[in-house]
Short mmCIF file of C-alpha atoms in Angstrom, two decimals:
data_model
loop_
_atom_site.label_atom_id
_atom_site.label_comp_id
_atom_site.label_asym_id
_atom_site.label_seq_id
_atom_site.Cartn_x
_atom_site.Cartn_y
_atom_site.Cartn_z
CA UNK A 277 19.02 -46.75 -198.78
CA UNK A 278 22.86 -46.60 -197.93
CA UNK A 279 21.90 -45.90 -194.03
CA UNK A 280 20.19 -49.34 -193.79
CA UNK A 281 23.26 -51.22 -193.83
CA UNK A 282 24.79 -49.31 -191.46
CA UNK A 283 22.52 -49.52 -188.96
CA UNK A 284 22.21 -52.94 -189.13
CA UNK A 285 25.98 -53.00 -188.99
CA UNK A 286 25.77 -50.89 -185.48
CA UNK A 287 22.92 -52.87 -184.55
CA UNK A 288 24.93 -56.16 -185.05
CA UNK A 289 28.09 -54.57 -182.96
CA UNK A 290 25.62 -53.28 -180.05
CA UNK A 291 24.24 -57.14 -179.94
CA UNK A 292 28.26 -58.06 -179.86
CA UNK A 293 29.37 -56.45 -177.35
CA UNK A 294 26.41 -56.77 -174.55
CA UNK A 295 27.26 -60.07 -175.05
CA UNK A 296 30.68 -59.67 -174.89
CA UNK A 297 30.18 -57.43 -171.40
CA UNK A 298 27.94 -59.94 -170.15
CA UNK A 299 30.44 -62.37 -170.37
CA UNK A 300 32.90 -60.14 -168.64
CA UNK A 301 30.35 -59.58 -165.95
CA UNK A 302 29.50 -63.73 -165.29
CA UNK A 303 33.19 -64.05 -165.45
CA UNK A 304 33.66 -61.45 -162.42
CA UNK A 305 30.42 -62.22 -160.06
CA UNK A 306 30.91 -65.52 -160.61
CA UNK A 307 34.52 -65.07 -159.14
CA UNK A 308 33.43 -62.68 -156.19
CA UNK A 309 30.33 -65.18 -155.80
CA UNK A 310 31.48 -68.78 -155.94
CA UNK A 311 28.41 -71.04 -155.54
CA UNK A 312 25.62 -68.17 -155.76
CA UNK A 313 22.88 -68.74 -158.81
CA UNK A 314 23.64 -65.76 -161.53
CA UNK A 315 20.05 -66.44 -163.46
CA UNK A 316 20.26 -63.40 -165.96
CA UNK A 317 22.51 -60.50 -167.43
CA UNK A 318 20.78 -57.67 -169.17
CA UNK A 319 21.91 -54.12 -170.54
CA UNK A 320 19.66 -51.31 -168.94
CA UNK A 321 18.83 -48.43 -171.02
CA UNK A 322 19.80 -45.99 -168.01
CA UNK A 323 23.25 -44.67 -167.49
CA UNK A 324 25.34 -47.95 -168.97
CA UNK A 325 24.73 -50.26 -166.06
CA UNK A 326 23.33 -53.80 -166.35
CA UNK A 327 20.86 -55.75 -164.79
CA UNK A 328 21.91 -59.21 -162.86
CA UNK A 329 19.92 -61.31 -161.22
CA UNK A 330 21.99 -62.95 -158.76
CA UNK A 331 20.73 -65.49 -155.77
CA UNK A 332 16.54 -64.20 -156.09
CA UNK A 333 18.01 -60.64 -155.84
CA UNK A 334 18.37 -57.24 -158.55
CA UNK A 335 21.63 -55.51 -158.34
CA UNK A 336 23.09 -53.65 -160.97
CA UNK A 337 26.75 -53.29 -161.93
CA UNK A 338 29.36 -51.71 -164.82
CA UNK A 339 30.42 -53.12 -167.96
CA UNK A 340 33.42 -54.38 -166.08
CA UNK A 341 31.57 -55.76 -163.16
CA UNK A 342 33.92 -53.39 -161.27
CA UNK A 343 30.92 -51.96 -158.94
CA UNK A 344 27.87 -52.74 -157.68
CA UNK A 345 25.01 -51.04 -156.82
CA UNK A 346 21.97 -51.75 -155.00
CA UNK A 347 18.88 -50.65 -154.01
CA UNK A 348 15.62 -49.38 -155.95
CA UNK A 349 15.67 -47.83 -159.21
CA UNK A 350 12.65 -45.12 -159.52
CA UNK A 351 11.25 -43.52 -162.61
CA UNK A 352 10.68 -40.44 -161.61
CA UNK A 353 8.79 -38.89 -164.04
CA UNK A 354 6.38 -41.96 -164.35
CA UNK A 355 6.89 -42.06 -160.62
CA UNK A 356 7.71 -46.18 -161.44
CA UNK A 357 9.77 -48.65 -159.43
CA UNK A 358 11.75 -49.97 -162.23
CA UNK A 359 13.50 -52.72 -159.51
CA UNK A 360 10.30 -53.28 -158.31
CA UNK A 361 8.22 -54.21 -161.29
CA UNK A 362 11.20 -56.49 -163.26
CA UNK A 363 11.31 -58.25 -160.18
CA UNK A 364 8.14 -59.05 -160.09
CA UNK A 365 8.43 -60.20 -163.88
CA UNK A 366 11.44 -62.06 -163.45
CA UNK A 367 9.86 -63.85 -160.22
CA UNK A 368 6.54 -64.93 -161.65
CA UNK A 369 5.17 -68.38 -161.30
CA UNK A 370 3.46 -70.85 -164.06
CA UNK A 371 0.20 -70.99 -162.34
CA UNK A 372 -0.29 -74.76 -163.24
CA UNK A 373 2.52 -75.32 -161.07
CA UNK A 374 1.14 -74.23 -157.85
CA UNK A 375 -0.26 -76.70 -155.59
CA UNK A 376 -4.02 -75.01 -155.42
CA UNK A 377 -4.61 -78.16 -153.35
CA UNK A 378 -2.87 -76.80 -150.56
CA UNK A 379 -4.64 -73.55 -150.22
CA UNK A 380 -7.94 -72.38 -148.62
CA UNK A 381 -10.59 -72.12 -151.96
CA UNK A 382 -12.84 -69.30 -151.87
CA UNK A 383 -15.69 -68.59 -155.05
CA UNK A 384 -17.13 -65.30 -155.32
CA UNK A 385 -19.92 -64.86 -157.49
CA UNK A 386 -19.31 -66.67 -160.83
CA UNK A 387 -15.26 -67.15 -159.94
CA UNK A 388 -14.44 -66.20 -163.13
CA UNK A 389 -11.38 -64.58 -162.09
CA UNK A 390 -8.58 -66.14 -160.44
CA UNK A 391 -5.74 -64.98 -157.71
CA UNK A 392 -3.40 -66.89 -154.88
CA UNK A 393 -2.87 -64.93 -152.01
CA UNK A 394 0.57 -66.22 -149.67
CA UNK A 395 -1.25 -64.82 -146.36
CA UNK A 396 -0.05 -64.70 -142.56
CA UNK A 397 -3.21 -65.44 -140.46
CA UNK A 398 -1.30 -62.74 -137.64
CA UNK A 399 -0.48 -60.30 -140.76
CA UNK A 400 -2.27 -56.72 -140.12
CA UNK A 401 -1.65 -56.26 -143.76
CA UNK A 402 -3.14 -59.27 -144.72
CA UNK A 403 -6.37 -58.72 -142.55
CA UNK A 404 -6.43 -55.09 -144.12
CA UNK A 405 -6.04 -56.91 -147.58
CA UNK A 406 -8.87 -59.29 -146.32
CA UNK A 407 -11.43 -56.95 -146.22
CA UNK A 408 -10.70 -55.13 -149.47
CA UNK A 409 -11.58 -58.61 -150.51
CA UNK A 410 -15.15 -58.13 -149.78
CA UNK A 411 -15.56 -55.49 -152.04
CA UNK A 412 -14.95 -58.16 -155.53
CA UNK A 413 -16.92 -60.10 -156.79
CA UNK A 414 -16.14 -62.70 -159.75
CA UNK A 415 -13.37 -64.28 -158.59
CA UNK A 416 -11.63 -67.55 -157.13
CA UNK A 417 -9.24 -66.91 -153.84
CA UNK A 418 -6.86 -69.47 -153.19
CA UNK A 419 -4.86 -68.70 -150.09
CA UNK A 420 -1.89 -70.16 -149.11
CA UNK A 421 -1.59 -70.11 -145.52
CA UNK A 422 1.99 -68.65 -145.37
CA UNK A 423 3.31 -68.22 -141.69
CA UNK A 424 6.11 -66.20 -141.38
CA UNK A 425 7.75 -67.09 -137.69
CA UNK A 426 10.48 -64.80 -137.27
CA UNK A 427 7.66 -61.94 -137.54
CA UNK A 428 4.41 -63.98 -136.29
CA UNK A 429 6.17 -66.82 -133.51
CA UNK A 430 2.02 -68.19 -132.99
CA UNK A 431 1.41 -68.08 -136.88
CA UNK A 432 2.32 -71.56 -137.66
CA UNK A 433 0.18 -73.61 -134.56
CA UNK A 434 -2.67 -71.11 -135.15
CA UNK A 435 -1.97 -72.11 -139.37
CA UNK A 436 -2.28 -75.53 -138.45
CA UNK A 437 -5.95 -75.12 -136.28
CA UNK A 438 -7.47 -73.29 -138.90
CA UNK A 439 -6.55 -75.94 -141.60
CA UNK A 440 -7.48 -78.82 -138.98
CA UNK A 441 -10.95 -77.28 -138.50
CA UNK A 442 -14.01 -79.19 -140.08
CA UNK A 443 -15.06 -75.67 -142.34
CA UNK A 444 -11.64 -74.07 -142.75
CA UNK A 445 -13.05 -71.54 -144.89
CA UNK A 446 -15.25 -70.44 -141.83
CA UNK A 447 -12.18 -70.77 -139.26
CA UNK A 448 -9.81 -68.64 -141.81
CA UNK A 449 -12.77 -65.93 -141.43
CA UNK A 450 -13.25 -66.12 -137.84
CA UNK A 451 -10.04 -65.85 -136.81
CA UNK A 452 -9.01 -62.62 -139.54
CA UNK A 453 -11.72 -61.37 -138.12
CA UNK A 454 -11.72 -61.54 -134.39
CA UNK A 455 -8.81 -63.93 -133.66
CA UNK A 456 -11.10 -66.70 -132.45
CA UNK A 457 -8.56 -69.80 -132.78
CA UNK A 458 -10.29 -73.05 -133.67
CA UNK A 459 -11.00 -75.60 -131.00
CA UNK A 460 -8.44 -78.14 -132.18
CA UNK A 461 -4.55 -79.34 -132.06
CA UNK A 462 -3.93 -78.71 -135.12
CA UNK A 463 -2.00 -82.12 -135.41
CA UNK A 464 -4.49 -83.07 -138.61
CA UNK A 465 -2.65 -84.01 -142.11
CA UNK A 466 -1.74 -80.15 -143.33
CA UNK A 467 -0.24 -78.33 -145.45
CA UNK A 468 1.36 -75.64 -143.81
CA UNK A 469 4.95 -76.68 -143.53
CA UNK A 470 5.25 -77.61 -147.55
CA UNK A 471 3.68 -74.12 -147.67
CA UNK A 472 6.22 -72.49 -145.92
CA UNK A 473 9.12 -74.73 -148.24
CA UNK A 474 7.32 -73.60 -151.16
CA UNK A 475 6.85 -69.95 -150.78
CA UNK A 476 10.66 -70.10 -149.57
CA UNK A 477 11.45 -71.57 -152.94
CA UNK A 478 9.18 -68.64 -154.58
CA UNK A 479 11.15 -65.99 -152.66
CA UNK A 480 7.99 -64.91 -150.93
CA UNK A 481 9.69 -62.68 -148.13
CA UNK A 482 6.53 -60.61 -146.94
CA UNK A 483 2.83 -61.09 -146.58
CA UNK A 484 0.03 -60.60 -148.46
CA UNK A 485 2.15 -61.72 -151.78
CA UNK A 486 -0.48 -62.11 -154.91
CA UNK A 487 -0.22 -64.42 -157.88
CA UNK A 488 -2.55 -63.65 -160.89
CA UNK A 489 -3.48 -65.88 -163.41
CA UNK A 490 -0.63 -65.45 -165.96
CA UNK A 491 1.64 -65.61 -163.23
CA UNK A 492 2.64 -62.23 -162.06
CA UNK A 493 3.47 -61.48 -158.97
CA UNK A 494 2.56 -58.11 -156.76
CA UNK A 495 4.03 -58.10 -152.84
CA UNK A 496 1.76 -55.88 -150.87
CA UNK A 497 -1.64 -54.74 -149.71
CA UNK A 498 -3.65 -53.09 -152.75
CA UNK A 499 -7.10 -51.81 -152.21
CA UNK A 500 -9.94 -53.13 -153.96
CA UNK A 501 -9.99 -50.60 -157.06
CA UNK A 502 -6.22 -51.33 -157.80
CA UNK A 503 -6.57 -54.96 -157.43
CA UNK A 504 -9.59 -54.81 -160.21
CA UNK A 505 -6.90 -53.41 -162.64
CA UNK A 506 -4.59 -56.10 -161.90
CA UNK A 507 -7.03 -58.92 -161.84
CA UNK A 508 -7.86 -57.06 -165.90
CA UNK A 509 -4.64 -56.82 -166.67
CA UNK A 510 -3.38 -60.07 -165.43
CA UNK A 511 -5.61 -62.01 -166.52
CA UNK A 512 -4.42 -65.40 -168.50
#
């Protein structure tokens, strides 16, 4: 019975002073970083660093803020990306705060299950992630049409067409499928350039990025059998 008040004496001075190092560390970055958004501090439980979350990016640094390191932490014997998946919990979206207005709607059997897809229509990854669409059923595809210039320079005109054609749906297909561009100027009323502010504002860098239902994020191609497991396990 005497050991319980000493561990929650140790626990007590553990609490103190990560929050006593995390104020150290805001003190520093914010210093070396004038005007740059420092979101969160956390203790890591691998080799004393911490966890910041500094301007949409994971870096990790000492106690003392003294160095920083950067670049991918990787579980090897779970063979995790540790960066990888807090990122994708720290950068998850409330799903009732995404403009499914905007995107291309797409009901598979009963659409039970729901996912937003950030998609370049000149993506190969996104035309590979396409047809590992076609193999689930259930579900409710909202896709964002997400051009990313700098990669894809015709990806915002063609964008525009698709959205500008009288079944968009049909025109999204067609041109995934054999690059047929629609027969238009694509000078309708469209989305596409609030798209592009908002997935800037979401930090979507790449293409296909998926949203699930309770928010999460995953960046990437997945095949169909992976994306089941997500679609289970992120459901809301």
């Amino acid at each position: 019975m005497k050991l319980a008040p000493l561990a929650l004496a140790a626990t007590l001075m553990f609490a103190a002073t990560a929050q006593a190092n995390e104020s150290v560390i805001r003190k520093a970055l914010t210093q070396q970083f004038p005007g740059a958004t420092l979101s969160s501090v956390q203790k890591t439980p691998y080799s004393g660093l911490f966890e910041v979350y500094l301007d949409g990016q994971l870096i990790y640094v000492d106690a003392q803020a003294q160095y920083v390191f950067t670049g991918d932490v990787i579980d090897l014997k779970n063979r995790t990306n540790l960066t990888q998946a807090r990122l994708n919990q720290l950068q998850a979206v409330k799903w009732d705060t995404l403009p499914l207005g905007n995107a291309l709607k797409t009901v598979k059997g009963n659409g039970a299950r729901k996912l937003v897809v950030f998609s370049d229509v000149d993506c190969p990854y996104c035309r590979k992630f396409e047809a590992e669409l076609t193999k689930v059923d259930n579900i409710t595809i909202y896709t964002f049409l997400y051009p990313i210039e700098g990669l894809h320079p015709k990806a915002v005109q063609a964008s525009k067409q698709i959205w500008c054609a009288p079944d968009r749906n049909k025109a999204w297909d067609e041109y995934i499928s054999r690059g047929t561009v629609p027969s238009n100027d694509g000078k309708c009323s469209n989305p596409v350039d609030a798209t592009i502010a908002l997935g800037n504002k979401l930090k979507v860098s790449g293409t296909p990025t998926l949203f699930f239902a309770n928010g999460q994020r995953v960046p990437g191609m997945v095949p169909a059998a992976q994306l089941e497991r997500l679609l289970t396990t992120n459901a809301k």
